[in-house]
Coordinates of C-alpha atoms in Angstrom, one line a residue:
Chain C
X1 CA 67.3 102.6 114.5
X2 CA 64.7 100.3 114.6
X3 CA 65.7 96.8 113.2
X4 CA 62.3 96.0 112.2
X5 CA 62.8 97.5 108.4
X6 CA 66.0 96.0 108.0
X7 CA 64.6 92.4 108.7
X8 CA 62.0 93.5 106.4
X9 CA 64.4 94.3 103.8
X10 CA 66.3 91.0 104.2
X11 CA 63.6 88.6 104.3
X12 CA 62.3 90.7 100.8
X13 CA 65.8 90.2 99.5
X14 CA 66.5 87.0 100.5
X15 CA 62.9 86.1 98.8
X16 CA 63.7 88.0 95.7
X17 CA 67.3 86.0 95.5
X18 CA 65.4 82.9 95.8
X19 CA 63.2 84.0 93.2
X20 CA 65.7 84.8 90.7
X21 CA 68.0 82.1 91.9
X22 CA 65.0 79.5 90.6
X23 CA 64.3 81.4 87.3
X24 CA 68.4 81.5 86.5
X25 CA 68.4 77.7 87.4
X26 CA 65.4 76.9 85.0
X27 CA 66.8 79.0 82.5
X28 CA 70.4 78.8 82.5
X29 CA 72.8 75.7 82.0
X30 CA 74.2 75.8 85.4
X31 CA 78.6 75.4 85.5
X32 CA 80.0 72.3 86.9
X33 CA 80.1 72.6 91.0
X34 CA 83.5 72.8 92.5
X35 CA 82.8 70.8 95.6
X36 CA 79.8 69.0 96.5
X37 CA 78.1 72.0 98.6
X38 CA 79.5 74.6 96.3
X39 CA 76.5 76.6 95.0
X40 CA 75.2 76.3 91.6
X41 CA 77.2 79.2 89.6
X42 CA 75.0 80.9 87.1
X43 CA 76.8 81.5 83.8
X44 CA 76.2 85.3 83.6
X45 CA 76.2 86.7 87.0
X46 CA 74.6 90.1 85.5
X47 CA 71.3 88.3 84.6
X48 CA 70.4 87.0 87.9
X49 CA 70.1 88.8 91.2
X50 CA 72.9 88.2 93.8
X51 CA 73.0 87.0 97.7
X52 CA 71.6 89.3 100.2
X53 CA 73.9 90.8 103.1
X54 CA 75.1 88.9 105.7
X55 CA 75.3 89.3 109.4
X56 CA 79.2 87.7 109.4
X57 CA 80.8 87.6 106.1
X58 CA 82.2 84.8 104.6
X59 CA 85.1 84.2 102.1
X60 CA 84.2 82.9 98.6
X61 CA 83.3 79.2 97.9
X62 CA 86.0 78.9 95.4
X63 CA 88.8 79.9 98.0
X64 CA 90.4 76.7 99.8
X65 CA 93.3 78.4 101.5
X66 CA 93.6 76.6 105.3
X67 CA 95.5 76.5 107.9
X68 CA 97.6 72.8 108.3
X69 CA 96.7 71.8 111.5
X70 CA 98.7 69.6 113.8
X71 CA 97.7 68.1 117.5
X72 CA 98.8 71.8 119.0
X73 CA 99.7 74.0 116.3
X74 CA 98.4 75.3 113.2
X75 CA 100.1 76.7 110.2
X76 CA 99.5 79.8 108.0
X77 CA 99.3 79.2 104.4
X78 CA 101.7 81.9 103.7
X79 CA 101.9 80.6 99.9
X80 CA 98.3 81.9 99.4
X81 CA 98.3 85.1 101.0
X82 CA 99.0 88.4 99.8
X83 CA 100.1 91.8 101.4
X84 CA 101.1 91.7 104.9
X85 CA 98.3 91.1 107.0
X86 CA 97.5 87.6 107.9
X87 CA 93.4 86.8 108.4
X88 CA 92.6 86.2 111.5
X89 CA 91.4 83.0 110.5
X90 CA 94.5 81.9 108.8
X91 CA 96.6 83.5 111.5
X92 CA 99.1 80.1 112.7
X93 CA 97.8 78.6 116.2
X94 CA 100.4 77.2 119.1
X95 CA 98.4 75.7 122.4
X96 CA 99.8 73.6 125.0
X97 CA 96.4 72.0 125.9
X98 CA 94.0 73.2 124.0
X99 CA 91.9 76.1 123.2
X100 CA 89.9 77.3 126.2
X101 CA 86.2 78.6 126.2
X102 CA 86.2 82.3 128.3
X103 CA 83.1 84.6 128.8
X104 CA 84.9 87.8 129.0
X105 CA 82.4 88.7 131.4
X106 CA 83.9 86.6 133.8
X107 CA 87.2 87.3 132.8
X108 CA 89.7 88.8 135.1
X109 CA 93.2 90.0 134.7
X110 CA 95.2 90.0 138.3
X111 CA 98.4 91.8 138.5
X112 CA 100.2 91.3 142.0
X113 CA 104.0 90.6 143.3
X114 CA 106.5 93.6 143.7
X115 CA 103.7 96.3 143.1
X116 CA 102.5 98.9 145.2
X117 CA 98.8 97.8 145.6
X118 CA 97.8 94.3 144.1
X119 CA 94.7 94.6 141.5
X120 CA 92.1 93.0 139.7
X121 CA 91.0 94.5 136.3
X122 CA 87.5 93.2 134.3
X123 CA 87.8 93.1 130.1
X124 CA 85.6 96.3 130.4
X125 CA 88.1 98.0 132.8
X126 CA 91.2 97.2 130.3
X127 CA 89.0 98.7 127.4
X128 CA 88.4 101.9 129.0
X129 CA 92.2 102.5 129.2
X130 CA 93.6 104.4 126.4
X131 CA 93.9 102.2 123.5
X132 CA 96.9 101.7 120.6
X133 CA 96.9 99.7 117.3
X134 CA 99.9 98.6 115.8
X135 CA 100.9 96.1 113.1
X136 CA 103.2 93.4 114.5
X137 CA 103.9 90.0 113.7
X138 CA 104.3 87.0 115.8
X139 CA 106.3 84.3 115.3
X140 CA 107.0 80.8 117.1
X141 CA 110.5 80.5 118.0
X142 CA 110.0 77.0 117.1
X143 CA 109.1 78.0 113.0
X144 CA 111.4 76.2 110.7
X145 CA 112.5 74.1 113.2
X146 CA 112.5 71.2 111.1
X147 CA 114.5 72.6 108.8
X148 CA 117.7 72.1 110.4
X149 CA 118.9 68.8 109.3
X150 CA 117.7 68.6 105.8
X151 CA 114.6 69.7 104.0
X152 CA 111.7 69.2 106.0
X153 CA 108.3 70.5 104.5
X154 CA 107.4 70.6 101.1
X155 CA 105.2 74.0 100.8
X156 CA 106.6 77.3 102.3
X157 CA 103.4 76.7 104.8
X158 CA 105.1 73.8 106.1
X159 CA 108.9 75.1 106.5
X160 CA 107.6 79.2 107.8
X161 CA 104.2 79.0 108.5
X162 CA 104.5 79.8 112.0
X163 CA 104.3 83.2 111.6
X164 CA 101.6 86.0 110.7
X165 CA 101.1 89.6 110.9
X166 CA 97.8 91.4 112.3
X167 CA 96.9 94.7 113.7
X168 CA 96.9 94.2 117.2
X169 CA 95.0 96.8 119.6
X170 CA 94.8 97.1 123.2
X171 CA 96.3 99.1 125.8
X172 CA 100.2 99.6 126.8
X173 CA 101.5 97.3 129.6
X174 CA 103.4 100.2 131.0
X175 CA 100.0 102.3 131.5
X176 CA 98.3 99.2 133.3
X177 CA 101.7 98.5 135.5
X178 CA 101.7 102.2 136.1
X179 CA 97.6 101.8 137.9
X180 CA 99.3 99.1 140.2
X181 CA 102.5 101.1 141.1
X182 CA 105.7 98.8 139.9
X183 CA 108.2 98.2 142.9
X184 CA 111.8 99.4 142.5
X185 CA 113.1 95.7 142.7
X186 CA 111.0 94.6 140.5
X187 CA 113.0 93.8 137.3
X188 CA 111.2 90.3 136.1
X189 CA 107.2 89.6 135.4
X190 CA 105.4 86.4 134.9
X191 CA 102.6 86.2 132.7
X192 CA 100.0 83.5 132.8
X193 CA 97.2 82.2 130.7
X194 CA 93.9 80.5 131.7
X195 CA 94.6 77.7 129.7
X196 CA 94.9 74.0 130.4
X197 CA 98.3 74.3 130.4
X198 CA 98.1 77.5 132.4
X199 CA 101.3 78.7 130.5
X200 CA 103.7 80.9 131.9
X201 CA 106.7 82.7 131.3
X202 CA 109.0 85.3 132.8
X203 CA 109.7 88.0 130.8
X204 CA 112.3 90.8 131.8
X205 CA 110.6 93.8 132.3
X206 CA 112.5 97.3 131.3
X207 CA 112.7 95.8 127.6
X208 CA 108.9 94.7 127.4
X209 CA 107.8 98.0 129.0
X210 CA 108.9 99.5 125.8
X211 CA 106.3 98.2 123.5
X212 CA 104.1 95.6 125.1
X213 CA 100.3 95.6 124.8
X214 CA 97.8 93.8 126.7
X215 CA 95.6 92.9 123.3
X216 CA 91.8 92.3 123.1
X217 CA 91.5 92.5 119.4
X218 CA 93.3 91.4 116.1
X219 CA 92.3 92.7 112.9
X220 CA 89.6 95.1 113.6
X221 CA 87.4 92.6 115.9
X222 CA 88.1 90.3 118.8
X223 CA 90.8 88.5 119.3
X224 CA 89.7 84.9 117.8
X225 CA 89.6 82.1 120.6
X226 CA 93.2 80.4 119.4
X227 CA 94.8 83.9 119.5
X228 CA 94.0 84.1 123.1
X229 CA 90.2 85.6 123.8
X230 CA 89.7 87.8 125.3
X231 CA 93.3 88.8 126.7
X232 CA 96.7 88.2 125.2
X233 CA 100.1 89.6 125.6
X234 CA 102.2 91.3 122.6
X235 CA 105.4 91.7 122.7
X236 CA 106.5 93.1 119.5
X237 CA 109.5 91.2 118.1
X238 CA 109.6 88.4 120.5
X239 CA 108.9 84.6 120.1
X240 CA 105.5 83.8 120.1
X241 CA 105.5 82.0 123.3
X242 CA 106.3 84.8 125.3
X243 CA 102.9 86.9 124.0
X244 CA 100.5 84.7 126.8
X245 CA 97.5 84.2 125.2
X246 CA 94.4 83.9 127.8
X247 CA 96.2 86.1 129.8
X248 CA 94.9 86.4 133.8
X249 CA 97.6 86.7 135.8
X250 CA 101.2 89.0 135.9
X251 CA 103.2 88.7 139.0
X252 CA 106.4 91.1 139.3
X253 CA 109.4 89.7 140.9
X254 CA 113.1 90.6 141.1
X255 CA 114.3 87.3 139.2
X256 CA 113.0 85.1 136.4
X257 CA 110.5 82.4 137.9
X258 CA 112.2 79.5 135.4
X259 CA 109.0 78.0 134.5
X260 CA 109.0 74.9 132.5
X261 CA 108.8 76.6 129.1
X262 CA 111.8 78.8 129.5
X263 CA 114.2 76.1 131.2
X264 CA 113.0 72.8 129.8
X265 CA 111.7 74.0 126.3
X266 CA 112.6 77.2 124.2
X267 CA 116.0 77.0 125.0
X268 CA 118.4 76.4 122.3
X269 CA 121.1 73.7 123.1
X270 CA 124.5 74.5 121.5
X271 CA 127.3 72.2 120.5
X272 CA 129.4 72.2 123.6
X273 CA 126.0 71.3 125.4
X274 CA 125.3 74.8 127.3
X275 CA 122.1 76.1 126.0
X276 CA 120.8 79.4 126.0
X277 CA 118.4 81.0 127.9
X278 CA 115.9 83.7 127.0
X279 CA 116.6 84.4 123.2
X280 CA 113.8 86.1 122.9
X281 CA 113.7 88.3 120.0
X282 CA 113.0 86.6 116.5
X283 CA 116.2 88.1 114.5
X284 CA 115.4 88.8 110.5
X285 CA 114.5 86.3 108.4
X286 CA 112.7 85.9 104.9
X287 CA 111.1 83.3 102.7
X288 CA 109.9 83.5 99.1
X289 CA 105.7 82.8 99.0
X290 CA 105.8 82.7 95.2
X291 CA 107.1 80.6 93.7
X292 CA 107.4 78.1 96.4
X293 CA 107.8 74.4 97.3
X294 CA 104.4 72.7 95.6
X295 CA 103.9 74.9 93.3
X296 CA 104.5 75.1 89.4
X297 CA 105.6 77.7 87.2
X298 CA 105.8 78.2 83.3
X299 CA 108.4 79.8 81.0
X300 CA 107.8 83.4 81.2
X301 CA 107.6 86.5 83.3
X302 CA 107.2 85.1 87.2
X303 CA 106.8 87.8 90.2
X304 CA 109.2 86.7 92.8
X305 CA 106.8 87.7 96.2
X306 CA 107.5 86.8 99.6
X307 CA 107.6 88.6 103.4
X308 CA 110.7 89.7 105.3
X309 CA 110.6 90.3 108.9
X310 CA 112.8 91.5 111.8
X311 CA 112.1 91.3 115.4
X312 CA 114.5 94.0 116.2
X313 CA 112.9 96.6 113.6
X314 CA 112.5 97.8 110.1
X315 CA 113.3 95.4 107.5
X316 CA 116.0 97.7 105.4
X317 CA 116.8 95.7 102.6
X318 CA 115.9 92.2 100.6
X319 CA 117.7 90.5 98.2
X320 CA 116.9 87.8 95.8
X321 CA 119.3 85.5 94.1
X322 CA 117.9 82.7 91.1
X323 CA 121.0 81.1 91.1
X324 CA 121.7 79.3 94.9
X325 CA 123.2 82.4 96.0
X326 CA 126.1 83.0 93.4
X327 CA 124.3 86.4 92.7
X328 CA 121.9 88.8 94.1
X329 CA 120.0 91.5 93.4
X330 CA 117.7 94.0 95.0
X331 CA 113.7 93.3 95.4
X332 CA 111.0 96.0 96.1
X333 CA 109.5 96.4 99.0
X334 CA 106.1 97.3 99.2
X335 CA 105.1 100.3 101.3
X336 CA 104.4 100.7 104.3
X337 CA 107.5 99.2 105.6
X338 CA 106.8 98.6 109.4
X339 CA 109.1 97.7 112.5
X340 CA 108.4 93.9 113.3
X341 CA 105.7 93.5 110.7
X342 CA 105.7 91.5 107.8
X343 CA 107.2 93.3 104.7
X344 CA 106.1 92.3 101.4
X345 CA 108.9 92.3 98.6
X346 CA 108.8 91.3 94.9
X347 CA 111.3 90.8 92.5
X348 CA 110.4 90.8 88.5
X349 CA 111.9 87.5 87.0
X350 CA 111.4 85.9 84.1
X351 CA 112.2 81.8 83.9
X352 CA 114.0 80.4 80.8
X353 CA 113.0 77.1 81.8
X354 CA 116.4 76.0 83.4
X355 CA 117.2 74.7 86.6
X356 CA 117.1 77.7 89.1
X357 CA 117.4 78.0 92.9
X358 CA 115.9 80.5 94.5
X359 CA 116.7 82.4 97.4
X360 CA 115.8 85.4 99.6
X361 CA 117.8 87.2 102.1
X362 CA 117.1 90.5 104.0
X363 CA 118.8 93.0 106.3
X364 CA 117.3 95.1 109.1
X365 CA 117.9 98.6 110.6
X366 CA 120.4 97.3 113.3
X367 CA 122.8 96.1 109.8
X368 CA 122.0 92.7 110.7
X369 CA 121.8 90.3 107.6
X370 CA 119.9 86.9 107.3
X371 CA 122.5 84.0 107.6
X372 CA 122.8 81.1 105.1
X373 CA 122.2 77.6 106.3
X374 CA 125.5 76.8 106.7
X375 CA 126.8 80.1 108.6
X376 CA 123.7 79.3 111.2
X377 CA 124.6 75.6 111.5
X378 CA 128.4 76.5 112.0
X379 CA 128.0 78.4 115.0
X380 CA 124.7 76.6 116.7
X381 CA 124.9 73.1 115.4
X382 CA 122.1 70.9 114.5
X383 CA 120.4 70.3 117.6
X384 CA 118.9 74.0 118.9
X385 CA 115.6 73.6 117.6
X386 CA 114.3 77.2 118.0
X387 CA 115.1 80.4 116.1
X388 CA 116.4 78.9 112.8
X389 CA 116.0 82.1 110.6
X390 CA 118.4 80.8 107.9
X391 CA 118.2 81.6 104.0
X392 CA 115.4 79.5 102.4
X393 CA 116.0 77.6 99.1
X394 CA 113.3 76.8 96.3
X395 CA 114.6 74.5 93.2
X396 CA 112.7 75.2 90.2
X397 CA 113.4 72.1 88.0
X398 CA 113.0 72.0 84.2
X399 CA 109.5 71.1 84.6
X400 CA 108.5 73.9 86.5
X401 CA 108.5 72.3 89.7
X402 CA 109.2 73.8 92.7
X403 CA 111.0 72.1 95.5
X404 CA 112.6 72.8 98.9
X405 CA 116.4 71.9 99.2
X406 CA 119.3 73.0 101.3
X407 CA 122.3 74.1 99.0
Chain Y
X1 CA 84.4 107.7 148.8
X2 CA 87.8 107.2 148.8
X3 CA 89.7 107.4 145.7
X4 CA 92.1 104.9 144.4
X5 CA 95.5 106.3 145.6
X6 CA 98.1 104.9 142.8
X7 CA 97.7 104.9 139.1
X8 CA 96.1 107.7 136.9
X9 CA 93.0 106.1 135.5
X10 CA 91.0 105.0 138.5
X11 CA 90.3 102.0 136.6
X12 CA 90.2 98.6 138.6
X13 CA 89.9 97.4 141.9
X14 CA 92.3 96.0 144.9
X15 CA 92.8 92.3 144.8
X16 CA 92.1 90.4 148.2
X17 CA 94.7 87.7 149.8
X18 CA 92.0 85.0 149.0
X19 CA 92.0 86.2 145.2
X20 CA 95.9 86.2 145.2
X21 CA 96.2 83.2 146.8
X22 CA 93.6 81.2 144.5
X23 CA 95.8 81.6 141.8
X24 CA 99.2 82.2 143.1
X25 CA 100.6 79.0 142.2
X26 CA 103.8 79.7 140.9
X27 CA 107.0 78.1 142.4
X28 CA 110.2 79.8 142.5
X29 CA 113.7 78.5 142.7
X30 CA 114.1 79.7 146.3
X31 CA 111.0 77.5 147.0
X32 CA 108.9 80.5 147.7
X33 CA 105.2 79.4 147.0
X34 CA 105.7 75.7 148.1
X35 CA 102.4 74.6 149.4
X36 CA 102.7 72.4 153.0
X37 CA 102.9 68.4 152.6
X38 CA 105.3 65.8 151.7
X39 CA 106.2 62.8 149.3
X40 CA 108.1 59.7 149.3
X41 CA 109.5 58.1 146.1
X42 CA 107.3 54.6 147.1
X43 CA 104.0 56.9 147.0
X44 CA 105.3 58.6 143.9
X45 CA 105.8 55.2 141.9
X46 CA 102.4 54.1 142.9
X47 CA 100.9 57.8 141.6
X48 CA 103.2 58.0 138.8
X49 CA 101.9 54.3 137.6
X50 CA 98.3 55.3 138.2
X51 CA 98.1 58.8 136.9
X52 CA 101.3 59.4 134.3
X53 CA 102.4 56.3 132.8
X54 CA 99.9 55.8 130.4
X55 CA 101.3 59.1 128.6
X56 CA 105.0 59.0 129.6
X57 CA 105.8 55.0 130.0
X58 CA 106.2 52.8 133.0
X59 CA 109.5 54.1 133.9
X60 CA 109.3 57.4 132.9
X61 CA 111.6 56.3 129.7
X62 CA 109.2 54.3 127.0
X63 CA 106.5 57.6 126.2
X64 CA 104.6 57.8 124.0
X65 CA 104.8 61.3 125.5
X66 CA 108.0 63.5 126.8
X67 CA 110.8 61.1 128.0
X68 CA 111.4 62.0 131.5
X69 CA 114.0 60.1 132.7
X70 CA 117.8 59.3 131.6
X71 CA 119.7 61.0 128.7
X72 CA 122.8 62.0 131.2
X73 CA 125.9 62.8 129.4
X74 CA 124.0 63.1 126.3
X75 CA 123.6 67.1 125.6
X76 CA 127.0 67.4 123.8
X77 CA 126.5 64.2 121.6
X78 CA 124.7 64.3 117.9
X79 CA 121.9 62.6 119.8
X80 CA 121.1 64.7 122.9
X81 CA 118.2 63.3 125.0
X82 CA 116.8 66.1 127.1
X83 CA 114.7 65.3 130.3
X84 CA 114.3 66.4 133.4
X85 CA 117.4 64.8 134.9
X86 CA 119.5 65.7 132.0
X87 CA 118.4 69.0 131.5
X88 CA 116.5 70.7 133.7
X89 CA 118.1 73.6 136.0
X90 CA 116.2 73.8 138.8
X91 CA 114.3 70.7 140.8
X92 CA 111.2 73.3 141.6
X93 CA 110.4 73.8 138.4
X94 CA 109.1 69.8 138.3
X95 CA 106.7 71.0 141.3
X96 CA 105.3 74.2 139.5
X97 CA 104.9 72.3 136.1
X98 CA 103.2 69.2 137.1
X99 CA 100.8 70.7 139.7
X100 CA 100.1 73.7 137.0
X101 CA 99.6 71.6 133.9
X102 CA 99.4 67.6 134.5
X103 CA 98.0 65.0 133.9
X104 CA 97.2 66.3 130.6
X105 CA 93.6 65.2 130.8
X106 CA 93.0 66.5 134.3
X107 CA 95.3 69.5 135.1
X108 CA 95.6 71.0 138.3
X109 CA 94.0 68.0 140.1
X110 CA 97.2 66.3 141.9
X111 CA 97.1 66.8 145.8
X112 CA 100.6 68.7 147.1
X113 CA 101.3 64.9 148.5
X114 CA 100.7 63.6 145.2
X115 CA 103.1 66.0 143.4
X116 CA 105.8 66.2 146.2
X117 CA 105.7 62.1 145.7
X118 CA 105.6 62.0 141.8
X119 CA 108.6 64.4 141.9
X120 CA 110.3 62.7 144.5
X121 CA 110.1 59.3 142.6
X122 CA 111.2 61.1 139.2
X123 CA 113.9 62.6 140.7
X124 CA 114.6 59.2 142.4
X125 CA 114.4 57.6 138.9
X126 CA 116.9 60.2 137.7
X127 CA 119.3 58.9 140.2
X128 CA 119.2 62.5 141.6
X129 CA 117.8 61.9 145.0
X130 CA 118.2 58.3 147.5
X131 CA 115.2 56.1 147.6
X132 CA 114.5 57.1 151.1
X133 CA 114.3 60.9 150.5
X134 CA 111.5 62.9 151.3
X135 CA 110.2 66.2 149.2
X136 CA 108.5 68.9 150.6
X137 CA 109.1 72.5 150.8
X138 CA 112.5 72.5 152.5
X139 CA 114.1 69.5 151.1
X140 CA 113.0 70.2 147.4
X141 CA 114.7 73.6 146.9
X142 CA 117.9 71.9 148.0
X143 CA 118.2 69.2 145.1
X144 CA 120.9 69.9 143.0
X145 CA 120.1 69.5 139.5
X146 CA 122.6 68.1 137.3
X147 CA 122.5 70.6 134.6
X148 CA 122.1 73.2 137.0
X149 CA 125.1 75.3 135.7
X150 CA 124.0 74.3 131.9
X151 CA 122.6 77.9 130.7
X152 CA 124.2 80.2 129.2
X153 CA 122.6 84.0 128.4
X154 CA 121.2 85.2 125.0
X155 CA 124.6 86.3 123.2
X156 CA 123.1 87.1 119.8
X157 CA 123.8 88.5 117.1
X158 CA 126.2 85.2 116.9
X159 CA 127.0 84.3 113.4
X160 CA 129.3 86.5 111.6
X161 CA 128.6 88.4 108.3
X162 CA 130.0 87.3 105.0

């Protein structure tokens, strides 16, 4: 197709829209603008031609949900989202020395070590392999790290926002490793990023080979730079740090490589002074995203909504308590319920204006049940930092304000 | 035209030794991967003051970024201090990490001798090696870290059900 007609048409539409807008502005009293750069809003959108098509879509100027960014991470606004897919633009970030700028035409993946033949792949070659897509969550094992001692965050974004779910597309790691030929004594794999931290993690090969993907796409388009563009590793259900972004090297070995990120960090210090290492699976967890901290509710019908997930497989049940864990009732699970992915749950509630404490707890297909904070702390103490999957409590005050509390 | 032997899809090409050497920067606990070179505590003191102290403090304690020195014996307490001296299980990881990721604003800019010497100074500050020790590809892997036996495998699921 020639581009010319499209351009002409767009030019025409733009001109027409501008003319229409000018006419509307002359005729109609504009509503108050929401923000300084918000467009003038016609009183009746049926009386004014709308905006023309655009090359890359933007959300409505009325929508304000955004990540909460710190120096090396940003948090997903769980309380503002619906369904199970996190928009790529709102997927949480964690990086260890910034987001590198990488030209995909120059990017290479090197695979070496205990292989029959060390090889280099271009992005074009990786995309030519048989592709697979799947939905999966990625959760930083530091999610809720600020909640061990006392209620740390005010909102669901602050308490649980280091998790997001996307549809990921790429080639199975197992297929690419077949191409290089694994030597029989290869049991571990070092994955390394092309960022300024040259982030590295050791990954046990056998379990990773089941599902690991070398991903180049997220929610239908190329990975976002902050998600590893042009290539990242995804090991569904495992802590986000092993899903190495900007992936440029895989080295097979016979033992873990003992990098800084699997020794001094991402290890869980126990009360007896030992530390757990290679705690890779993210255990089942859930959070009520609405009503949640920082929100305000009114008496009457309130649909309690939230997210549940398990790194061990499918969520089989979510229960909701409105009385601080005294009684529990089953929530409805929105289909599809997918393994190692967000599951949306809902629970119809009628708020009578009295104090309430809202909680959710989930179970997964292995029979594992999300623990209370007390049960988790009784085993792990207060200094393990990572893998806090305790039940979250939101207190509803009589005035309808919702706060993060420990019970 | 020779058909590529391994694999099923005929994609990718064989990596050359030069290409592998350029990227193969990881250091194993055995010392495999350590380059030639050497460093002393004295030299390390100077390199650290010039290139590291701004973020980690003059003695590796003051910060503002990660504390590197001290904390010995605190892991069981209510206020555990995890430093490379009190917590890290392998001395080789120091070389690997400093070489790949430090200094934060100019990563991978240190020479092998500079890395060896900073590692030597940090181990000395943590009272793990004597002041006259020399760190190189032979001596570094032999350094015994105090918390070498401090790590256990993942025992989860670990929380009893109600």
